[in-house]
Short mmCIF file of C-alpha atoms in Angstrom, two decimals:
data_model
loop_
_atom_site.label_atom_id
_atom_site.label_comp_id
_atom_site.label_asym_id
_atom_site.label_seq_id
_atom_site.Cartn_x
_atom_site.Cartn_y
_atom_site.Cartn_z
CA UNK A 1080 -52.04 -20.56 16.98
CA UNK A 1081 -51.66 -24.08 16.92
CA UNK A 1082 -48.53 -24.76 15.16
CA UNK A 1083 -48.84 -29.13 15.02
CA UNK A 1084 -51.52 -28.64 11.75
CA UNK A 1085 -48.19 -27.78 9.99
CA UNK A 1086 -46.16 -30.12 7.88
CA UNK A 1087 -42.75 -30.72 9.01
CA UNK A 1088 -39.27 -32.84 8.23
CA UNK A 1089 -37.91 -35.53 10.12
CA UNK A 1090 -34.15 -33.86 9.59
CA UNK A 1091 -33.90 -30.41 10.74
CA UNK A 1092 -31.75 -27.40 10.62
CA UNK A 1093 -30.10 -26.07 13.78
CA UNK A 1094 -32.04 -23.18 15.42
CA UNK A 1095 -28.84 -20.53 17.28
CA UNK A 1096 -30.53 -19.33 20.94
CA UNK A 1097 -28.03 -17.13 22.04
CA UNK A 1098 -29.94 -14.52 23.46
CA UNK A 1099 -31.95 -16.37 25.88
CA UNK A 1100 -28.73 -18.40 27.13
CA UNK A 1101 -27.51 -15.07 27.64
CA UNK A 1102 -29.89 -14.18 30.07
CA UNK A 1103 -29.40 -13.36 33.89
CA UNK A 1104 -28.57 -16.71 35.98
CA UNK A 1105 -30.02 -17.22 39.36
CA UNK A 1106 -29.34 -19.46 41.45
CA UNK A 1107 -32.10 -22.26 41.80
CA UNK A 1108 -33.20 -24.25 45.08
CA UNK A 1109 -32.34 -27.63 46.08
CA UNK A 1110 -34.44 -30.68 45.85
CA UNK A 1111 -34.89 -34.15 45.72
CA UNK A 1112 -35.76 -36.83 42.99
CA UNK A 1113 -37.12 -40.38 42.18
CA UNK A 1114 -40.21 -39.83 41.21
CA UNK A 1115 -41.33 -37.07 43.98
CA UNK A 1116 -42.57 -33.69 43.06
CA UNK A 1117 -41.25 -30.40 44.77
CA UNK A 1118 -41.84 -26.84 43.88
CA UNK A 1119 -39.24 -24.43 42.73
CA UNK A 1120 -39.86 -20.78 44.24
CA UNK A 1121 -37.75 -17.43 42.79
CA UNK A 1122 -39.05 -15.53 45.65
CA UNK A 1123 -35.61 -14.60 46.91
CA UNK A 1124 -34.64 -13.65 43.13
CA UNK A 1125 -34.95 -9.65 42.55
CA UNK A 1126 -32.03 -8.57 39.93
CA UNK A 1127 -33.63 -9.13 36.70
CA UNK A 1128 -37.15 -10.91 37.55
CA UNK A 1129 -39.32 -9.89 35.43
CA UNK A 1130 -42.17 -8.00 35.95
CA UNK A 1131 -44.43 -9.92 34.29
CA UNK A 1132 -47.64 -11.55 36.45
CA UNK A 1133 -47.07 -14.92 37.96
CA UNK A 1134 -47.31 -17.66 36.31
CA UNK A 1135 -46.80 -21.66 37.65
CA UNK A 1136 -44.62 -24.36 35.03
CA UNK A 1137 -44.77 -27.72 35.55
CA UNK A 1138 -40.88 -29.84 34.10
CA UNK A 1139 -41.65 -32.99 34.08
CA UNK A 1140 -38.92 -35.74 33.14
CA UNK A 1141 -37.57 -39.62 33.06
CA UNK A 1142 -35.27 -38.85 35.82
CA UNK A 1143 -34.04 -41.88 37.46
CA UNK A 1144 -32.87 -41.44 41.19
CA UNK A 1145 -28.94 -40.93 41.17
CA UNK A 1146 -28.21 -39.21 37.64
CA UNK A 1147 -26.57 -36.16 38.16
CA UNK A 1148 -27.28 -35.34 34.39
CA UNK A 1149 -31.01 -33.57 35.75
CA UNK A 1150 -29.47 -31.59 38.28
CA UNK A 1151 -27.52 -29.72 35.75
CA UNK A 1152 -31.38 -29.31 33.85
CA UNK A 1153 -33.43 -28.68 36.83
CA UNK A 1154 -30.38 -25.60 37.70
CA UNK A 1155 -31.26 -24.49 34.35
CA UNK A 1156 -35.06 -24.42 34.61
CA UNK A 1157 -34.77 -23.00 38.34
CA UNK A 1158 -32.34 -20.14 36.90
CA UNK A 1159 -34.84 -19.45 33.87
CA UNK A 1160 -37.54 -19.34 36.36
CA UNK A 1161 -36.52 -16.94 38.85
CA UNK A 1162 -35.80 -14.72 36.10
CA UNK A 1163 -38.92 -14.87 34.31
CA UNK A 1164 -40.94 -14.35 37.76
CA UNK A 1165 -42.25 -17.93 37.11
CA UNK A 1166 -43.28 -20.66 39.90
CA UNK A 1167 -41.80 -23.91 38.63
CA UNK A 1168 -43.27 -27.61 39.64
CA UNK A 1169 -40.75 -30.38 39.52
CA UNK A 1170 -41.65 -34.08 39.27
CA UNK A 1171 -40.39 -37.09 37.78
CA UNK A 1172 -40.23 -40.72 37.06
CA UNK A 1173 -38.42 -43.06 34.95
CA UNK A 1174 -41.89 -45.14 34.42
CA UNK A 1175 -43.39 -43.74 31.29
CA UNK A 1176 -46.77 -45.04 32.87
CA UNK A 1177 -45.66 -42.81 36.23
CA UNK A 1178 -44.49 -39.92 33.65
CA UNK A 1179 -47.82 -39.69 31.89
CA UNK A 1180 -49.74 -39.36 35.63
CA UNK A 1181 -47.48 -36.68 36.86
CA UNK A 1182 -48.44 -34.75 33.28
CA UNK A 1183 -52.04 -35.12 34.28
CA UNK A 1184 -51.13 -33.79 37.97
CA UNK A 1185 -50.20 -30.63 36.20
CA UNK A 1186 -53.02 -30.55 34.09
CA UNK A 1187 -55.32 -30.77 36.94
CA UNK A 1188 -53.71 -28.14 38.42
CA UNK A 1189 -53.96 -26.06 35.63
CA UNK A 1190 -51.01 -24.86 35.34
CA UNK A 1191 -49.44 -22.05 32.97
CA UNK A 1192 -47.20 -24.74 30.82
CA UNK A 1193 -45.74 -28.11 30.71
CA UNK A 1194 -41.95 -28.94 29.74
CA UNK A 1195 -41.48 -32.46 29.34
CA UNK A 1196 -38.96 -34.94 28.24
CA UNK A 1197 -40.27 -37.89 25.93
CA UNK A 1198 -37.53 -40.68 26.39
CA UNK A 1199 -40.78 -42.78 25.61
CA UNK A 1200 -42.90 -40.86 23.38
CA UNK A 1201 -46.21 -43.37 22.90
CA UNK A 1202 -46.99 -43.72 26.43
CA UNK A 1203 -47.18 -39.81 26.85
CA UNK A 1204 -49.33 -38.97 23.51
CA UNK A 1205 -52.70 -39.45 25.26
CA UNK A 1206 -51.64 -37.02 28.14
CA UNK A 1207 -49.99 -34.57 26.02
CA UNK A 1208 -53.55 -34.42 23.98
CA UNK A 1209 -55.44 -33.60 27.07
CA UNK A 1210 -52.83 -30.80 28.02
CA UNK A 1211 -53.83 -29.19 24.26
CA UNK A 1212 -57.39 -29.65 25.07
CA UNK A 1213 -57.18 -28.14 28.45
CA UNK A 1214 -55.29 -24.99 26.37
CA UNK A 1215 -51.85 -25.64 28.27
CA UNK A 1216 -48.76 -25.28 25.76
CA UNK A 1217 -46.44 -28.18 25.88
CA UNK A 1218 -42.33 -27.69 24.89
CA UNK A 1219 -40.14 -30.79 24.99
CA UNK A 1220 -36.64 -30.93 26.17
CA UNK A 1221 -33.67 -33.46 26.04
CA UNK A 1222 -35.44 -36.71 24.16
CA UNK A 1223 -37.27 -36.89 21.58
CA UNK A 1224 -36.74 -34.55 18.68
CA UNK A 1225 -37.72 -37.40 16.20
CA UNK A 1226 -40.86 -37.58 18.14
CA UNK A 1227 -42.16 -33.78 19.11
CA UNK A 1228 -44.19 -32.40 16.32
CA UNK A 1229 -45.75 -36.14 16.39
CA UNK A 1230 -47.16 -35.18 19.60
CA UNK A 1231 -47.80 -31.65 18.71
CA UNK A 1232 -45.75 -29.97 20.92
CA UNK A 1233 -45.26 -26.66 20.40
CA UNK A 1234 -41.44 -26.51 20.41
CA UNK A 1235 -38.44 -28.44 21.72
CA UNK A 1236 -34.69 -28.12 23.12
CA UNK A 1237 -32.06 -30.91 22.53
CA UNK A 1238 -29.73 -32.34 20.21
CA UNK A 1239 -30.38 -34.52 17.43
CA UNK A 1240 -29.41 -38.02 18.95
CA UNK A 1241 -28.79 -39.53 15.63
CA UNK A 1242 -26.76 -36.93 14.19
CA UNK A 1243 -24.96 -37.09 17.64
CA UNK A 1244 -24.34 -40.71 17.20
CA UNK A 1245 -23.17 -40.31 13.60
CA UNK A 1246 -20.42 -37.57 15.14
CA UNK A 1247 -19.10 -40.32 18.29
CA UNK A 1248 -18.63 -43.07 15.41
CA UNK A 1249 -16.52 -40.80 13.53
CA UNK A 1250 -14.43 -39.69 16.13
CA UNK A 1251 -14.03 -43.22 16.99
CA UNK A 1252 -12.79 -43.82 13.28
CA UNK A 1253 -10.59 -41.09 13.88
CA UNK A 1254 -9.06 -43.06 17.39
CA UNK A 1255 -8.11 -45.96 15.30
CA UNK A 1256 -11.16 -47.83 16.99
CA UNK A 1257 -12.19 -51.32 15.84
CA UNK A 1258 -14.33 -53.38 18.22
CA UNK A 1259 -17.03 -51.03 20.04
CA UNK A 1260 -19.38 -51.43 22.58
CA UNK A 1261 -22.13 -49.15 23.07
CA UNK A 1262 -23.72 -49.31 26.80
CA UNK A 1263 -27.68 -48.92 27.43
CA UNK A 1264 -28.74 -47.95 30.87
CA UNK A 1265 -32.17 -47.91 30.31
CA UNK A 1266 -33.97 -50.52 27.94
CA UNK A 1267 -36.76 -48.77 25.54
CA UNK A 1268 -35.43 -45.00 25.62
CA UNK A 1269 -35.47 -43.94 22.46
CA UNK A 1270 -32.81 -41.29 22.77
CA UNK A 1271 -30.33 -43.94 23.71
CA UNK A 1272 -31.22 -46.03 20.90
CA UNK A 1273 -30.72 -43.73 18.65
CA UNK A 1274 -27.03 -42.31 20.06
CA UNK A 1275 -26.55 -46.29 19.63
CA UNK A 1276 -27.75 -46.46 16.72
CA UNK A 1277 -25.65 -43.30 14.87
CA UNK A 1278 -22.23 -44.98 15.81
CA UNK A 1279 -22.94 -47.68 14.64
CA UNK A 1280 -24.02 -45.86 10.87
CA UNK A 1281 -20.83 -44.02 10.79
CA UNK A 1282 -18.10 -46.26 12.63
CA UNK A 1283 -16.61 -48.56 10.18
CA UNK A 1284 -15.60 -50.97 13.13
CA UNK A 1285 -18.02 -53.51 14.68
CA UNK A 1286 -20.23 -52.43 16.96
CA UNK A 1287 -21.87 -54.33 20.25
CA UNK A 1288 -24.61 -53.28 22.17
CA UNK A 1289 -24.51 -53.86 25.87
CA UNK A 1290 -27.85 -53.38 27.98
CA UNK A 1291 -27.33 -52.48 32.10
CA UNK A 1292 -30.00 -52.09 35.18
CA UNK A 1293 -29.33 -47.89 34.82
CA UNK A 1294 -30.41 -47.83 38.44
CA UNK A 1295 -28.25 -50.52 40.53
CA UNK A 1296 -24.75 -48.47 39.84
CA UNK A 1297 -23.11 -51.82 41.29
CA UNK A 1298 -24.80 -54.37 38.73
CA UNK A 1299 -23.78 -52.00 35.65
CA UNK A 1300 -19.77 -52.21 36.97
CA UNK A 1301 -20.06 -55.84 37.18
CA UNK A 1302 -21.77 -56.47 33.60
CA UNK A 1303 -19.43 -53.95 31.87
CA UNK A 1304 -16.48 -55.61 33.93
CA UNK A 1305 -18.14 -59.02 32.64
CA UNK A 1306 -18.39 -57.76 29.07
CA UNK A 1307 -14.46 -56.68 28.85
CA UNK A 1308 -13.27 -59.94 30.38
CA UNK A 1309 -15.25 -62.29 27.94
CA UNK A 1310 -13.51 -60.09 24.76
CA UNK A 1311 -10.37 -59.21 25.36
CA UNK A 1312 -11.04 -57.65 21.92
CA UNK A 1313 -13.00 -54.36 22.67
CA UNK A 1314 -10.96 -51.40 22.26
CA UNK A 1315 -13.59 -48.71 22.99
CA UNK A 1316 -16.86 -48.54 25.51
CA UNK A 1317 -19.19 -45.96 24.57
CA UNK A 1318 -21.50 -45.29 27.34
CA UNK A 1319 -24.52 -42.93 27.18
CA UNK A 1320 -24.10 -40.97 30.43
CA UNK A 1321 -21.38 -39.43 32.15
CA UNK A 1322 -21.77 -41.23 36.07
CA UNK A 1323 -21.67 -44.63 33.54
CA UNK A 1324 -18.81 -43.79 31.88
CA UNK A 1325 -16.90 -43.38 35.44
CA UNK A 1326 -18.20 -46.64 36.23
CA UNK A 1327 -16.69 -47.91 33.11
CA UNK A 1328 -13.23 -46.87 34.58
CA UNK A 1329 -13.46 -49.23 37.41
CA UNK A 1330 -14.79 -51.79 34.82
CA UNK A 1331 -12.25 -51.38 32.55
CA UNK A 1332 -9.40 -51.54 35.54
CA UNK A 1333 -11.10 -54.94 37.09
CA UNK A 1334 -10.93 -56.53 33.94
CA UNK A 1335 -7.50 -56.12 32.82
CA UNK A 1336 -9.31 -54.21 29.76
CA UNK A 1337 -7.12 -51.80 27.25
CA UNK A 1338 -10.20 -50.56 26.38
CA UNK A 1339 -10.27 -46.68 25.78
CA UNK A 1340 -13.72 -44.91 27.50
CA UNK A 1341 -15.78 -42.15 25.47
CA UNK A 1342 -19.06 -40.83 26.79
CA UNK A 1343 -22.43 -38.79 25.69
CA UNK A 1344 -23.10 -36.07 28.18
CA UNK A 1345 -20.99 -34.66 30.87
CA UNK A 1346 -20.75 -33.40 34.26
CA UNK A 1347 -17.76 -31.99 36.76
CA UNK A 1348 -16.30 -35.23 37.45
CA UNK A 1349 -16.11 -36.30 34.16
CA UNK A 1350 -14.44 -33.37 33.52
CA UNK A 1351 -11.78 -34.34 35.71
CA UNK A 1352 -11.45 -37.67 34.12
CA UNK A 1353 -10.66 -36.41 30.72
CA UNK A 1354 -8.14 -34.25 32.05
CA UNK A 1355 -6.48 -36.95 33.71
CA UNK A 1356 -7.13 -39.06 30.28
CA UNK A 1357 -9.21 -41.94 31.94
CA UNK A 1358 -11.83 -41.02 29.76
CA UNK A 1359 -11.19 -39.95 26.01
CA UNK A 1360 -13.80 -37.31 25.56
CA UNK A 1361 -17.46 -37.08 25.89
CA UNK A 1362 -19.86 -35.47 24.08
CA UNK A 1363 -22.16 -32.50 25.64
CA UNK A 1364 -25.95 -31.44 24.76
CA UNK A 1365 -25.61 -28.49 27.33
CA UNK A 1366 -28.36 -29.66 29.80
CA UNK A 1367 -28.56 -26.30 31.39
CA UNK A 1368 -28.96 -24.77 28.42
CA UNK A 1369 -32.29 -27.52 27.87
CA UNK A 1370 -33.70 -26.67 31.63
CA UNK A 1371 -33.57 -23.03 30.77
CA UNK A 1372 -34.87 -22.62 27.38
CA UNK A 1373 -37.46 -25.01 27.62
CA UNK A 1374 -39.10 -22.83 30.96
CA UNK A 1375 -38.04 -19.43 29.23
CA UNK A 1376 -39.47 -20.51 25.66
CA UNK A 1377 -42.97 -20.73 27.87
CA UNK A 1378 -43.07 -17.81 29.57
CA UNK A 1379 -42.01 -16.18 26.35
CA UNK A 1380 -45.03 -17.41 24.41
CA UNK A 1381 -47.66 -16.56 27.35
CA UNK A 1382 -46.36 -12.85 27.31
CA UNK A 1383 -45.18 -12.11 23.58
CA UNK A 1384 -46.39 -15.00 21.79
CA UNK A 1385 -42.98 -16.07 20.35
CA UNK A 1386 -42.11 -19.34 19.24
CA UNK A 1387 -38.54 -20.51 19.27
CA UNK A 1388 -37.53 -22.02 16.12
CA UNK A 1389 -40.75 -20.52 14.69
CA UNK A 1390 -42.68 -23.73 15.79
CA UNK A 1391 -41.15 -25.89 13.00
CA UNK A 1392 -37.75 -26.82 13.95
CA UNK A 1393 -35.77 -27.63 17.39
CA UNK A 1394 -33.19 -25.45 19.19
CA UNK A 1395 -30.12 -27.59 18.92
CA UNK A 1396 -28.25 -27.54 22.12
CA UNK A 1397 -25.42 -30.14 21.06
CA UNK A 1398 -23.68 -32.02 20.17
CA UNK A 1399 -20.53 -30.90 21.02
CA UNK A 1400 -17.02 -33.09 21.80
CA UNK A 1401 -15.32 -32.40 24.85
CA UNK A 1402 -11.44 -33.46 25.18
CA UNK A 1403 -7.88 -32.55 26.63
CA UNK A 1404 -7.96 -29.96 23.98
CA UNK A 1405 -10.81 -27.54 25.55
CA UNK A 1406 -11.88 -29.36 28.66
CA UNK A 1407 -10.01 -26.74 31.06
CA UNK A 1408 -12.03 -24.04 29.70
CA UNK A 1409 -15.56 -26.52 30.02
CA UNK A 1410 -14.42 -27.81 33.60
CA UNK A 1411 -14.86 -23.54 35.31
CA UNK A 1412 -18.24 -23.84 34.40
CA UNK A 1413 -19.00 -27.60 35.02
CA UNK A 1414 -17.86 -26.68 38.53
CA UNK A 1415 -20.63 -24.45 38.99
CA UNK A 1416 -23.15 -27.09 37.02
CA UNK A 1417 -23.60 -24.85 34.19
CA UNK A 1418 -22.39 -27.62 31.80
#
């Protein structure tokens, strides 16, 4: 059944998946990224692999080389498919141009399904189309849940980056927070602008945005560092990944700054700085959770025909705020990449 006929809301309800992040965890392969493709095998996986025939997935995604924020995804999708007895094809790019031809790699190899992330939505419609034509179902995972049912996708995994937004510029009402400034690693995502976007509804101070190069680690310290020593004023950078928010430390150090550091998305070293209090808290979308539903939600639909969220609405997989308060119990399973 083709579900994108159906009229649908841009706001949506949260959609609970507990029993499929319940599932038996395997452990995945390792791999490399920036922009290369590799293939993700469960061979070596027998407690729990289903019996179900083989079938090949292809995740496709805006990864830029360095961000540690996919790993935690791709161990997701690599646990999901070693339990679901599934080959799963890895490739991506940050180029939404580069995106859209690794899509129609998959296509042409006819693969079983396609997960992919749609940080720039337009430049991935056409592709997406020819997927539907060819009969291959589509998901999408971490960006784009304003975007999805646009596209006709069939379902999707993330948070609501708005609503996500809206939470941070609370919290930083809550801090006592007055000057802002919210830090873009990558120019024309539309997640990002919309995390940017929902402080900035909801925070009652003023709010700057600050664009970096995403990809030259170096050149993002310096502007940030730049940034804090021209106003003295700023009291809070918000950056919108957790390697850029430990950047921001060094940033905020070099320039003297008393600025306080809060963060979207986490990893194990971020972990570490909240519970040292170099960063305030950060907020997590559960990227494993993403990798794993997205691959499981396919394989579930080519055996029983079942449609997460019944096709209509997204699985919410965040947000949720991470702090002194419950970060010890977070960091156990950050350790092991799980969050």
């Amino acid at each position: 059944m083709d579900r994108s006929s159906h009229s649908r809301s841009r706001r949506f309800a949260p959609v609970v998946a507990i029993a499929a992040a319940a599932a038996l965890t395997l452990a995945g392969c390792s791999s490399s990224s920036g922009g290369k493709k590799s293939e993700e095998s469960a061979d070596g996986a027998s407690a729990g692999k289903a019996s179900t025939p083989r079938m090949t997935v292809a995740l496709v995604t805006h990864q830029s080389a360095g961000d540690t924020f996919w790993d935690i995804v791709r161990k997701g999708a690599e646990a999901a498919a070693a339990k679901d007895n599934v080959k799963l094809i890895y490739s991506n790019d940050p180029s939404a141009a580069n995106q859209a031809n690794l899509i129609q790699n998959a296509i042409d190899q006819k693969v079983d399904g396609i997960a992919v992330t749609l940080a720039k939505p337009d430049a991935l419609k056409d592709v997406i189309g020819k997927a539907k034509t060819a009969g291959i179902p589509v998901v999408g995972l971490n960006s784009g849940v304003s975007e999805w049912q646009k596209l006709g996708l069939m379902e999707f995994f993330g948070q609501d980056e708005t609503v996500a937004g809206e939470a941070l510029g609370k919290r930083l009402n809550e801090a006592g927070a007055k000057n802002a400034v919210c830090v873009v690693q990558e120019q024309g995502n539309i997640g990002l602008t919309q995390r940017c976007d929902g402080v900035d509804k909801t925070f009652d101070g003023k709010l700057q945005t600050l664009n970096v190069n995403g990809t030259d680690m170096p050149s993002v310290k310096s502007t940030i560092t730049a940034k804090l020593s021209q106003d003295k004023s700023i009291d809070y950078v918000v950056t919108l990944g957790a390697p850029f928010a430990l950047t921001a430390v060094q940033s905020v150090s070099d320039a003297g700054s008393k600025a306080k550091i809060a963060t979207f998305d986490l990893n194990k070293d971020l972990t570490g700085a909240i519970s040292k209090g170099t960063i305030e808290f950060a907020v997590d979308q559960q990227p494993y959770l993403q990798g794993y539903l997205a691959i499981d939600s396919l394989w579930l639909y080519k055996n029983n025909g079942n449609y997460m969220g019944g096709g209509e609405q997204p699985v919410l997989t965040g947000p949720a705020f991470v702090d002194k308060t419950n970060v010890d119990k977070v960091a156990a399973f950050a350790a092991k990449g799980t969050r």
